[in-house]
Each structure stands twice: as structure tokens, then as C-alpha cells.
Short mmCIF file of C-alpha atoms in Angstrom, two decimals:
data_model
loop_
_atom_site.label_atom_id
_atom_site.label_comp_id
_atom_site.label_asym_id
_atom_site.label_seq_id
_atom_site.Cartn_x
_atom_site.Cartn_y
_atom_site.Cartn_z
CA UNK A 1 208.38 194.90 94.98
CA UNK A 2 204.92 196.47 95.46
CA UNK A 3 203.26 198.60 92.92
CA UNK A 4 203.04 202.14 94.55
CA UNK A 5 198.97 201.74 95.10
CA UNK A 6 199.53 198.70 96.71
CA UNK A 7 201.03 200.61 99.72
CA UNK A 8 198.98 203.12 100.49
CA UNK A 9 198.05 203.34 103.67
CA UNK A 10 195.20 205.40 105.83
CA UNK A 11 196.88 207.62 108.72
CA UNK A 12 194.18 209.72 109.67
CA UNK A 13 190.51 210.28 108.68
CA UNK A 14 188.69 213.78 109.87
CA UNK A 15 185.39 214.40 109.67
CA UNK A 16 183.08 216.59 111.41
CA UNK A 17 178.94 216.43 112.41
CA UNK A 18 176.97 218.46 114.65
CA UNK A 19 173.77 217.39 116.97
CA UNK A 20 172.31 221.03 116.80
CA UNK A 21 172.29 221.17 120.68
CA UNK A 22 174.42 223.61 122.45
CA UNK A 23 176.05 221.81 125.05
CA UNK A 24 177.92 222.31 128.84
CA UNK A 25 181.29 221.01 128.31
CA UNK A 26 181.52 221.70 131.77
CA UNK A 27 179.26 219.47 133.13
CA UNK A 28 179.94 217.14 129.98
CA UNK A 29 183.57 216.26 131.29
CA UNK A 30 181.96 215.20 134.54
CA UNK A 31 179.76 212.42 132.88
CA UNK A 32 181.61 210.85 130.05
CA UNK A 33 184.41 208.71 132.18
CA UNK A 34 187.73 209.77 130.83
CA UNK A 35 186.65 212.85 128.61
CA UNK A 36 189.14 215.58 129.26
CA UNK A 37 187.89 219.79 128.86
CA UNK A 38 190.98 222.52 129.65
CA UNK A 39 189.30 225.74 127.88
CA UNK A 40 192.84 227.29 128.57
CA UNK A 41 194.29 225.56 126.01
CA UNK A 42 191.89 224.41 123.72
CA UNK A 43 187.91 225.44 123.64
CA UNK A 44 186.34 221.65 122.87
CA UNK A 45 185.67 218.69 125.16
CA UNK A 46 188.06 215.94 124.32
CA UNK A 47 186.90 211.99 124.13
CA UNK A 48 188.80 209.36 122.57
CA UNK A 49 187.19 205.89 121.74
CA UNK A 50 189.69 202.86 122.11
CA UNK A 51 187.73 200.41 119.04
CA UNK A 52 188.29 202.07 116.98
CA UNK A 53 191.00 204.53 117.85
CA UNK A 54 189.42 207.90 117.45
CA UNK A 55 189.36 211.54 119.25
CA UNK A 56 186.15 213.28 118.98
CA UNK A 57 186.33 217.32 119.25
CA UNK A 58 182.97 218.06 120.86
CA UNK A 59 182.58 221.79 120.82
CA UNK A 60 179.84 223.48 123.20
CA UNK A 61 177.87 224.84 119.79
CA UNK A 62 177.13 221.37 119.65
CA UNK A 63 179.76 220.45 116.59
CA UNK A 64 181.99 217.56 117.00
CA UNK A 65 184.81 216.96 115.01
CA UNK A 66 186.39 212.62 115.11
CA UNK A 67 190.21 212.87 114.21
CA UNK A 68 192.54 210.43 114.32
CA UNK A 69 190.43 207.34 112.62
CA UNK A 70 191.97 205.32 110.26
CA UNK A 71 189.15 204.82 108.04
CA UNK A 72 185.51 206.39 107.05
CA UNK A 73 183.76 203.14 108.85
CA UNK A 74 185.79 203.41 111.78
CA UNK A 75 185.05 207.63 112.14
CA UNK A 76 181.00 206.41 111.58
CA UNK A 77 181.71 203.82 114.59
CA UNK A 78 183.56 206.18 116.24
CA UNK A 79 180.72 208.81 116.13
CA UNK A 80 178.13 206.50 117.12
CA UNK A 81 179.78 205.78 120.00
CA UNK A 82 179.85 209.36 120.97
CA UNK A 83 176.07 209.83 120.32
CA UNK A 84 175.12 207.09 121.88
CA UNK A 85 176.88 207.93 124.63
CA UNK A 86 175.47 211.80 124.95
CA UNK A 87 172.19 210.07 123.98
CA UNK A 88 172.65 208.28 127.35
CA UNK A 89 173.17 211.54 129.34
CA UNK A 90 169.69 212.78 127.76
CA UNK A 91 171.04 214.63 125.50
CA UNK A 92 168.85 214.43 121.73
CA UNK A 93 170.84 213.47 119.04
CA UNK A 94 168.97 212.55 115.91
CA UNK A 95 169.18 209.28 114.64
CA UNK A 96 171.59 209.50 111.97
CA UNK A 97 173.33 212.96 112.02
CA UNK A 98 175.39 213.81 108.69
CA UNK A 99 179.03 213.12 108.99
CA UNK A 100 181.05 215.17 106.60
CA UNK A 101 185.09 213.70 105.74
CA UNK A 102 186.65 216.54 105.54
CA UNK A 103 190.33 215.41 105.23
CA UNK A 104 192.07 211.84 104.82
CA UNK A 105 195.92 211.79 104.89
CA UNK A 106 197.44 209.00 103.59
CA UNK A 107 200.82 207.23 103.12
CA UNK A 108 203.01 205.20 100.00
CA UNK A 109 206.00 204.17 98.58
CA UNK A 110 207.15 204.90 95.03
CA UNK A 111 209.79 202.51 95.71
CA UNK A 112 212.23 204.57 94.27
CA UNK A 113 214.69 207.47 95.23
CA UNK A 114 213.28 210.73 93.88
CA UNK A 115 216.09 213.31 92.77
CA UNK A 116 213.74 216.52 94.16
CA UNK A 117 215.71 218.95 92.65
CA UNK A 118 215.08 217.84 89.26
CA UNK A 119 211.02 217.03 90.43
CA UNK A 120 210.70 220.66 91.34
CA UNK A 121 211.42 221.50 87.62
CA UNK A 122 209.92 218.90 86.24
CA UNK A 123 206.36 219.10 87.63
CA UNK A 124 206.22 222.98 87.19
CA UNK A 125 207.25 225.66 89.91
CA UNK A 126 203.94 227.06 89.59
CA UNK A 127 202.11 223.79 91.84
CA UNK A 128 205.27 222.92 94.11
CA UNK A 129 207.05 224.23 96.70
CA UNK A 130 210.23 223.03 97.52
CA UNK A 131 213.13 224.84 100.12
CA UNK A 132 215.18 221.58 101.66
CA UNK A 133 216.40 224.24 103.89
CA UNK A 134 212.97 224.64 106.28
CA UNK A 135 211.28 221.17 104.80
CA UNK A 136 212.53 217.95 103.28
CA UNK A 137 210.06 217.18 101.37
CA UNK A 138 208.83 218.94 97.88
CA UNK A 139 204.88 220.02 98.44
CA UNK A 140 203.50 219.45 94.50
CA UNK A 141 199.59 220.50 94.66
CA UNK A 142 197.70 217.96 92.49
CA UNK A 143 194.53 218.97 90.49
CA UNK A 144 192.74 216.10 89.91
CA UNK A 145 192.38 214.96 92.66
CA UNK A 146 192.39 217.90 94.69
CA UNK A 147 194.76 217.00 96.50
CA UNK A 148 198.63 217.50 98.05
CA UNK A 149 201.31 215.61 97.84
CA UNK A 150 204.38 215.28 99.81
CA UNK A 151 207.50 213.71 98.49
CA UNK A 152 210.61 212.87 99.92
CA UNK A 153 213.52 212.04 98.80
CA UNK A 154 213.51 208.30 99.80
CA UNK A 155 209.92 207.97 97.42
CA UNK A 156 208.01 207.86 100.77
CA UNK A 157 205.00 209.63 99.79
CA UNK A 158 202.17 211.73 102.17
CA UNK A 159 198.64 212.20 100.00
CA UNK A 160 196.32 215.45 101.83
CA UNK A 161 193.20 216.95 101.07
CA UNK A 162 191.18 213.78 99.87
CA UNK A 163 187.40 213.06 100.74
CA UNK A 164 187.68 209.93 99.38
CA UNK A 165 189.84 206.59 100.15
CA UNK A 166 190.16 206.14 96.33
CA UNK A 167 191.87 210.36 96.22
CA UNK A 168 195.27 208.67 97.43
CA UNK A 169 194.79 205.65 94.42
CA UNK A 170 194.33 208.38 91.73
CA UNK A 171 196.74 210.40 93.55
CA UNK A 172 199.41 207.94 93.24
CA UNK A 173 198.88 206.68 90.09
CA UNK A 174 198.72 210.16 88.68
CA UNK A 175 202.16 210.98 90.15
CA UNK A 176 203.53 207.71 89.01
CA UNK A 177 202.44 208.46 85.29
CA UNK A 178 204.29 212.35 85.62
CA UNK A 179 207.43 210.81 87.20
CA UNK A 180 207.43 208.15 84.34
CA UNK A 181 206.68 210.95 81.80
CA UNK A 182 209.53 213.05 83.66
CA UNK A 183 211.88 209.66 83.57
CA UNK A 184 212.32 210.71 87.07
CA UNK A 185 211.08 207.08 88.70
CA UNK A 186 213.66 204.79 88.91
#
């Protein structure tokens, strides 16, 4: 059996940049083959990258937001793709625009049923939320990191809120020591 850091997994990086350019989303959709725009449902320009896998969010205040990357390098490939592609349309984009990560969700198994009940206690009412009736899983909010935690009752875990890749390490390995503590792993 794996130790619980060994399988975490990426499932979405977001991070967001801007080329301080307002832009025509209108015209935009016209000339980037494939982009899709329907300001009825949602006010950004929509283009997706297929190596890596990514969605950009290109707004017409000239902020772009890549979702849907499944790791920093790939959202920084993903981006430069987009510039260089606006960059082709005439459009300035500065050489190496800031790219903030603003969220990475990841995944991991404890590799252990968790009784949730007895979790919600445990790890203090005051950072979880837990109501089986409307959700499954028990929310715990984790300090350091700043992060939150899902956890199911099968030990499947879902780690939000990190900036980092290494957020979902100390993540799990901080959960792992308060379950042991708790004698509520395994």
C-alpha cells in the first residue's frame, strides 16, 4: 500500500494574468480558430489549448484566467500559447506577463475508511463542517497550510486553496498526523 503523499494527484491548476490591453472579444472569437464567446451566458472569450489541456478565460479588460491545467508548468505553457497567439493577431503582450496560481485542487488516498462522525468531533466543530444529509464528505479547514480539505468516508481525500504543489504534501501529512493522534486512521 502507498503512503498517503504518494497519491496525491493534481486535478486542476488556476491561475490568472492580464496583458493590460482591453480587448474585442467580438472580433477575438473570429480570429483564434475554435475560441468560443456567448456573452449571454458567460462575459469572457473561451480558448482551450489541447498540449497541455487548458481553458483560458480571456476577459475584454484584458485579464485572462487558464483553468483546468494539471500543473503550474503546464498553466505557463498554456499561457504562452495564448500570448503568442494574440501576439500574432497584433495584439502587445509583454514578454513575460506575471502569472498568479491562485488555486490548485488536488486528490489522495488515506487508504483507510474514515468513521466521519467521530472526525467531526475529533478535529474540532469549530474548522469542519459536516451534514451527510446535503454533502458526503466532512469540509475540515486546515491552517497551515491554508488550505481545505475534503474527506470522505472511503479516505478519498480532495486538498483546496493551495498556491503551491507541495500545500497538498503538508496537507496530507498534517491530516495523517491528527487522524493518528485521533486513532481515527486505520
Amino acid at each position: 500500500m502507498n503512503a498517503p503523499t504518494e497519491t496525491i494527484e493534481i486535478q486542476n491548476v488556476v491561475a490568472s494574468t492580464a496583458i493590460d490591453q482591453e480587448l474585442d472579444l467580438e472580433t477575438l472569437v473570429d480570429d483564434i480558430p475554435g475560441a468560443e464567446f456567448n456573452p449571454d451566458n458567460f462575459p469572457g472569450l473561451v480558448d482551450r489549448t489541447q498540449d497541455p489541456k487548458a481553458a483560458a478565460l480571456i476577459f475584454r479588460s484584458g485579464k485572462i484566467v487558464c483553468t483546468g491545467a494539471a500543473s503550474v508548468a503546464d498553466v505557463h505553457e498554456a499561457l504562452g500559447i495564448i500570448f503568442e497567439k494574440l501576439r500574432g493577431l497584433g495584439i502587445p503582450v509583454a514578454e513575460s506577463p506575471e502569472i498568479t496560481v491562485q488555486n490548485i485542487v488536488s486528490s489522495a488516498d488515506l487508504g483507510h475508511d474514515l468513521n466521519l462522525n467521530a472526525l467531526a468531533i475529533g478535529l474540532g466543530l469549530e474548522d469542519v463542517e459536516y451534514e451527510p444529509e446535503q454533502f458526503p464528505g466532512l469540509v475540515y479547514r486546515m491552517d497551515d497550510p491554508g488550505v481545505v480539505l475534503l474527506l470522505f468516508g472511503s479516505g478519498k481525500i480532495v486538498i483546496t486553496g493551495g498556491k503551491f504543489a507541495e500545500d497538498a504534501t503538508a496537507a496530507v501529512e498534517n491530516i495523517v498526523e491528527r487522524l493518528n493522534d485521533l486513532g481515527l486512521l486505520g
